[in-house]
PDB file of C-alpha atoms in Angstrom:
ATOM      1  CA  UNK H  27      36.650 -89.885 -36.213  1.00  0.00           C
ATOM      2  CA  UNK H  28      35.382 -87.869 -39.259  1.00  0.00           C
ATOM      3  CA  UNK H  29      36.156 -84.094 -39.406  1.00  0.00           C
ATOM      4  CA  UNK H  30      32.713 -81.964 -39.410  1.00  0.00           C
ATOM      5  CA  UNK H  31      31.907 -79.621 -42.421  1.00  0.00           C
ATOM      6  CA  UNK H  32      33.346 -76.454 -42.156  1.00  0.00           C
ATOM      7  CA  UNK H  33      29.435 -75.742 -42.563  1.00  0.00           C
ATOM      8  CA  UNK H  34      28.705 -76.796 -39.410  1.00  0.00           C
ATOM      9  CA  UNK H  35      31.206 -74.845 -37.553  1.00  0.00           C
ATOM     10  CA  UNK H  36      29.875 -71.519 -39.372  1.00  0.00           C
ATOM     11  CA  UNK H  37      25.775 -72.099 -38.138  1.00  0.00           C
ATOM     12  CA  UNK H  38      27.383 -72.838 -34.527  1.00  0.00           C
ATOM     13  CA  UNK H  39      29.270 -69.589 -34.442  1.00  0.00           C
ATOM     14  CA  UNK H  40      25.666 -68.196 -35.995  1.00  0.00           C
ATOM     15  CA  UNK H  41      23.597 -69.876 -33.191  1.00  0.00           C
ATOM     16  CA  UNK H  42      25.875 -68.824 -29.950  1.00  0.00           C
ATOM     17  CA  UNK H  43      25.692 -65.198 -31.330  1.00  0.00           C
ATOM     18  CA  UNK H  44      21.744 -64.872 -31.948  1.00  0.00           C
ATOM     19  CA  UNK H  45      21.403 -66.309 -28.502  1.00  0.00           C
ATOM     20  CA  UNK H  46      23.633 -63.716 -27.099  1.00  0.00           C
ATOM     21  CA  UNK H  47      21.458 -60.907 -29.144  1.00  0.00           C
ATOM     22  CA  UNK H  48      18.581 -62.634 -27.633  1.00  0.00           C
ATOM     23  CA  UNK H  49      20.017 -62.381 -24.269  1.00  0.00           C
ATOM     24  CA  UNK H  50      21.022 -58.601 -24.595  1.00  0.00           C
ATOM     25  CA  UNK H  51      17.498 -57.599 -25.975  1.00  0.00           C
ATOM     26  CA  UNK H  52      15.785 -59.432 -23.113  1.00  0.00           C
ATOM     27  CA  UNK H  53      17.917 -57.828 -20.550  1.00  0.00           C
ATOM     28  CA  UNK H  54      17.091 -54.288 -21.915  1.00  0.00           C
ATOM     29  CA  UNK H  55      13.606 -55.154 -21.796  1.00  0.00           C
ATOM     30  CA  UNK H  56      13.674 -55.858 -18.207  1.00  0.00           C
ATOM     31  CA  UNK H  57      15.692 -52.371 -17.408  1.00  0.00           C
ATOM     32  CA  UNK H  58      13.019 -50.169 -19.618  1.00  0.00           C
ATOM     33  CA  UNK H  59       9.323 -52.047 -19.044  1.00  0.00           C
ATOM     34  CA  UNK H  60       8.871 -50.511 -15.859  1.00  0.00           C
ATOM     35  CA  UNK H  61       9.904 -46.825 -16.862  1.00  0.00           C
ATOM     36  CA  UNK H  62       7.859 -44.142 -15.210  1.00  0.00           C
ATOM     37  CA  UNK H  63       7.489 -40.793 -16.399  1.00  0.00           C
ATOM     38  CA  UNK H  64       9.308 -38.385 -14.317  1.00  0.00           C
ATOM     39  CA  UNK H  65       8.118 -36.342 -11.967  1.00  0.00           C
ATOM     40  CA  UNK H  66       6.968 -32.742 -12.115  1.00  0.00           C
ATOM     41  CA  UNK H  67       6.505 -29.991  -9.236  1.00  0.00           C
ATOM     42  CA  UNK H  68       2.548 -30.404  -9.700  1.00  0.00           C
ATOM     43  CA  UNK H  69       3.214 -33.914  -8.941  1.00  0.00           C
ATOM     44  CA  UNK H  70       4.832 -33.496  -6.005  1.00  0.00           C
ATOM     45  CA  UNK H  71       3.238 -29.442  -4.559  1.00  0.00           C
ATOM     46  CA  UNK H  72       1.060 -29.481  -1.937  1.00  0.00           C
ATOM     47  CA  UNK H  73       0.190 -30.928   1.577  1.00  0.00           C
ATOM     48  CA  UNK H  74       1.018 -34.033   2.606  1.00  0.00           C
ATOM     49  CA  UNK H  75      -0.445 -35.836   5.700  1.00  0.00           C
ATOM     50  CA  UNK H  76       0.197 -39.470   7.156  1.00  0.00           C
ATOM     51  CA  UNK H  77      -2.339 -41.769   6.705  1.00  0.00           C
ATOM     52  CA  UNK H  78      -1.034 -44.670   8.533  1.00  0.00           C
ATOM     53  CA  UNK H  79      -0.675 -44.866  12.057  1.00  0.00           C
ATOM     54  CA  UNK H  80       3.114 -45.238  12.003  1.00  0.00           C
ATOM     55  CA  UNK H  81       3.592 -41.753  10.502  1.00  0.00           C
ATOM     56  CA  UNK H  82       1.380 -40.181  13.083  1.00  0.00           C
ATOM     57  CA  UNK H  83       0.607 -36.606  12.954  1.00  0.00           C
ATOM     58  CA  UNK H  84       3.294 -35.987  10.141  1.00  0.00           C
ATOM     59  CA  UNK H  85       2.806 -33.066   7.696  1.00  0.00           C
ATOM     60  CA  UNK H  86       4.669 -32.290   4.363  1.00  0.00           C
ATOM     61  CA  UNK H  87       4.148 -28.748   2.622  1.00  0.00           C
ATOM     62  CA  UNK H  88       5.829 -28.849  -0.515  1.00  0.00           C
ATOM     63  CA  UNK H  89       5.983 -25.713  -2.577  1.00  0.00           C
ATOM     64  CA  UNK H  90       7.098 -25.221  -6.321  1.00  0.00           C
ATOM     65  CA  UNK H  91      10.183 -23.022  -5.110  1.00  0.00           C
ATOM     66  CA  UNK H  92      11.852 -25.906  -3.199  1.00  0.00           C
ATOM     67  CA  UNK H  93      11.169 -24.981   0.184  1.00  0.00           C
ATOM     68  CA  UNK H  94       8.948 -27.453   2.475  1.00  0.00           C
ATOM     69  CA  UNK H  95       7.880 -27.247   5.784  1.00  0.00           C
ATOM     70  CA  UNK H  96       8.434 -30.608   7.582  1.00  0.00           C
ATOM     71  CA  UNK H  97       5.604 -31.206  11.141  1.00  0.00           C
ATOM     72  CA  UNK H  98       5.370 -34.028  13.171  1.00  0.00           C
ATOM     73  CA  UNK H  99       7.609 -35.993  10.864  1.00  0.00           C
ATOM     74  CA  UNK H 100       9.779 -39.348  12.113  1.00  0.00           C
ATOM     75  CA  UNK H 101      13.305 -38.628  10.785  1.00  0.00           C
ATOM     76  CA  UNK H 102      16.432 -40.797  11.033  1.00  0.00           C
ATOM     77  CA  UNK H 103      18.223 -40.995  14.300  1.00  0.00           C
ATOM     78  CA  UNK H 104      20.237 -38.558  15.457  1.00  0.00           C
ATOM     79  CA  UNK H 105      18.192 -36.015  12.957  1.00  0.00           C
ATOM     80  CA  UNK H 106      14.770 -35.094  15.593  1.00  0.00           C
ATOM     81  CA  UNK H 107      14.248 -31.625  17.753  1.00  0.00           C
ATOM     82  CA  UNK H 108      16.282 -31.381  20.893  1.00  0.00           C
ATOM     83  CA  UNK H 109      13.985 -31.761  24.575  1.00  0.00           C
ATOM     84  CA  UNK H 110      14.365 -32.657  27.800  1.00  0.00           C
ATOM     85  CA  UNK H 111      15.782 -35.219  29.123  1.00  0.00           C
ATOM     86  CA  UNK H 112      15.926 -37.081  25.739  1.00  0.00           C
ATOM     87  CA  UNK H 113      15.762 -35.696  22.304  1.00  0.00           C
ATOM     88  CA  UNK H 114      12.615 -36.014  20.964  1.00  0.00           C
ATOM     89  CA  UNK H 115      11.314 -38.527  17.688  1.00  0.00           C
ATOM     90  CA  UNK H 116      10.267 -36.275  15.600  1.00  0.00           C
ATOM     91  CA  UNK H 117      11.531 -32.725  13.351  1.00  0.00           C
ATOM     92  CA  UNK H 118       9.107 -29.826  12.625  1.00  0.00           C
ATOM     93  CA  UNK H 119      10.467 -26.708  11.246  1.00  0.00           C
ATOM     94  CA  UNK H 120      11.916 -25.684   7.269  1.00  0.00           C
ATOM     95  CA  UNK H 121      13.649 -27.759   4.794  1.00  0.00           C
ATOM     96  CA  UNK H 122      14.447 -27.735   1.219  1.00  0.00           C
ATOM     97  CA  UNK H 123      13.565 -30.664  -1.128  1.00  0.00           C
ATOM     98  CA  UNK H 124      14.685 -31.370  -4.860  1.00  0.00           C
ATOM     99  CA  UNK H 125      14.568 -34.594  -7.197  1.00  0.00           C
ATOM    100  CA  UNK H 126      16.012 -37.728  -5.938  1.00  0.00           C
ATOM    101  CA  UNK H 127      15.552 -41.020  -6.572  1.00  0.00           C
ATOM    102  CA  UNK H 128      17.307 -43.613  -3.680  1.00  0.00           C
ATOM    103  CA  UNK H 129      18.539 -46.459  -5.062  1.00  0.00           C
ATOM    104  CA  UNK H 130      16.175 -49.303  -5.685  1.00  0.00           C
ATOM    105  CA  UNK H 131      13.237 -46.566  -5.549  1.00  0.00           C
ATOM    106  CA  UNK H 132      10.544 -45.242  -7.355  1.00  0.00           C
ATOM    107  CA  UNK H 133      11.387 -41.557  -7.989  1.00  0.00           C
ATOM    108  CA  UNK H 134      10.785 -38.941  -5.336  1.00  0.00           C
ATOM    109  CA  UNK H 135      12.289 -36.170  -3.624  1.00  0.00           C
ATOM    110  CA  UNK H 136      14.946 -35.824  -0.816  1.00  0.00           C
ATOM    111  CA  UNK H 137      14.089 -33.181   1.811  1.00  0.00           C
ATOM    112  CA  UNK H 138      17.364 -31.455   3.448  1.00  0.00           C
ATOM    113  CA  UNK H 139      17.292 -29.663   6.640  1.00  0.00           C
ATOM    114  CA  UNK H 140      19.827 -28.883   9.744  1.00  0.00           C
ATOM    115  CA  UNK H 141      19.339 -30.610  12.606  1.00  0.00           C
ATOM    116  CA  UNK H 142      18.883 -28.296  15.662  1.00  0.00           C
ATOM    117  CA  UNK H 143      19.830 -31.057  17.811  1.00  0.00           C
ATOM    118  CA  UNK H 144      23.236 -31.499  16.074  1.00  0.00           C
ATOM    119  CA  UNK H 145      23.755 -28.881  13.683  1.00  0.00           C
ATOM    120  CA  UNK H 146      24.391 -31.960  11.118  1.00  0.00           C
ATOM    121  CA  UNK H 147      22.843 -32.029   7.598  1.00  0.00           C
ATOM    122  CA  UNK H 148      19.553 -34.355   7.574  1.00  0.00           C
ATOM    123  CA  UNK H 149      17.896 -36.223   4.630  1.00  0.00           C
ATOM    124  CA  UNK H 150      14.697 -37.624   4.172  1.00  0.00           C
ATOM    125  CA  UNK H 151      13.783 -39.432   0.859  1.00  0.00           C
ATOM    126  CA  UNK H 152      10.298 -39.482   0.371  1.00  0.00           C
ATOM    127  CA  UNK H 153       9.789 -42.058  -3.284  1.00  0.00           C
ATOM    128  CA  UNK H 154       6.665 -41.134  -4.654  1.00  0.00           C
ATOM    129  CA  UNK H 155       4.042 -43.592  -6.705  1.00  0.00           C
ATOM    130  CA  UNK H 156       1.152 -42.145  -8.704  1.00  0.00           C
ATOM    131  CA  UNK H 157      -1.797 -44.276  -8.446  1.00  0.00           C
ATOM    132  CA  UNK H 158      -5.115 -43.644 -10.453  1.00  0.00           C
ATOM    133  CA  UNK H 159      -6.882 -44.499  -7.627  1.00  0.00           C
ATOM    134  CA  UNK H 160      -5.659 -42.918  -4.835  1.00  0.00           C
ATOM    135  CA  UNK H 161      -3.217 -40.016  -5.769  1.00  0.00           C
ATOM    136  CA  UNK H 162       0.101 -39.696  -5.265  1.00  0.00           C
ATOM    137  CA  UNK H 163       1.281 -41.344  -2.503  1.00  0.00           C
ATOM    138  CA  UNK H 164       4.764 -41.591  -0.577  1.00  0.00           C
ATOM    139  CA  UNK H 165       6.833 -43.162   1.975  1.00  0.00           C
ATOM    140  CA  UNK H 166      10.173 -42.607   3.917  1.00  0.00           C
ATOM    141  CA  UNK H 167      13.162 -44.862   2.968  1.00  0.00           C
ATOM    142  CA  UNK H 168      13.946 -44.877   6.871  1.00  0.00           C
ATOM    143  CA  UNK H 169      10.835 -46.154   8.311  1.00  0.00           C
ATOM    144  CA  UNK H 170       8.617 -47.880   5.513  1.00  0.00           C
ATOM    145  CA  UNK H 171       5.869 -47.446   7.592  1.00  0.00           C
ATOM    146  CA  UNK H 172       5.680 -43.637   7.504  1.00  0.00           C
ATOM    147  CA  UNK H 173       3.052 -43.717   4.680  1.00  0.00           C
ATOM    148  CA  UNK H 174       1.886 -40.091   3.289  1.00  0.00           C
ATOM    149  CA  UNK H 175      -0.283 -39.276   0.877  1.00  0.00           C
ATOM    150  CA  UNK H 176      -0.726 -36.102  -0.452  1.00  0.00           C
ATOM    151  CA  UNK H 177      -4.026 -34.230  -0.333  1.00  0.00           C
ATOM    152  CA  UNK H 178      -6.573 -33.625  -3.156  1.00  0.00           C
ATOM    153  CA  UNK H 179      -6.891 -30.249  -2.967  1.00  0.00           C
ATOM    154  CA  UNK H 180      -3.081 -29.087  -3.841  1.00  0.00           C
ATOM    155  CA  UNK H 181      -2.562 -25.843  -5.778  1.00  0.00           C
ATOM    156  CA  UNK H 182      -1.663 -26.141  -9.459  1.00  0.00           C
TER     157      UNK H 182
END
């Protein structure tokens, strides 16, 4: 067996650590291509109604202050408006809403209110995309299906 050149041993060592640079740059590529801007109150004021059937009659009012008025909307169990027999589906009354972004999400806000069925602190994220075509649109983390989309004419 015939030792190898101490040359060879020196462009191995070269090779293994470009391929880890290569590695590390691609990786950091994946975590920034998709970077959206983040979001602004004008982005996010206004009135927002359901457009799919799962989210019903469900209103948003956001305003630039941080308050929000919540109608109609589907919230997560235990979180809805207390009626007899059975507490009902659905929240309408005030809330408060800042940036959030849930995990995994496109950014949005989260919308904080007490439940009057429970007195417990209720969240609702709402991730928001802005599309070209259609305006900003949103849906809740707990039920997908709540789709909302938030009206053209929304004060500036």
């Amino acid at each position: 067996m015939t030792k190898l050149p101490r040359r060879f041993y020196w462009y191995l060592i070269a090779a293994a650590g470009l391929a880890v640079a290569a590695a590390l740059i691609g990786f950091l590529w994946i975590l920034t291509k998709d970077q959206r801007p983040p979001l602004t109150p004008t982005d996010v004021q206004g009135t927002w109604t359901a457009w799919s059937s799962a989210g019903g009659d469900g209103r948003l009012t956001v305003r630039p202050d941080g308050t929000a008025d919540l109608q109609q909307v589907k919230p997560e169990p235990g979180c809805g408006m207390p009626s007899e027999p059975v507490p009902s589906g659905t929240y309408s009354g005030p809330a408060t809403w800042v940036f959030d972004t849930f995990p995994d999400e496109w950014p949005g806000i989260r919308f904080d209110y007490t439940s009057p069925l429970n007195g417990k602190t209720c969240k609702i994220y709402l991730p928001i995309l802005i599309s070209g075509q259609h305006g900003p649109l949103g849906f809740f983390i707990h039920d997908s299906r709540s789709q909302y989309k938030r009206d053209t004419a929304h004060p500036s």
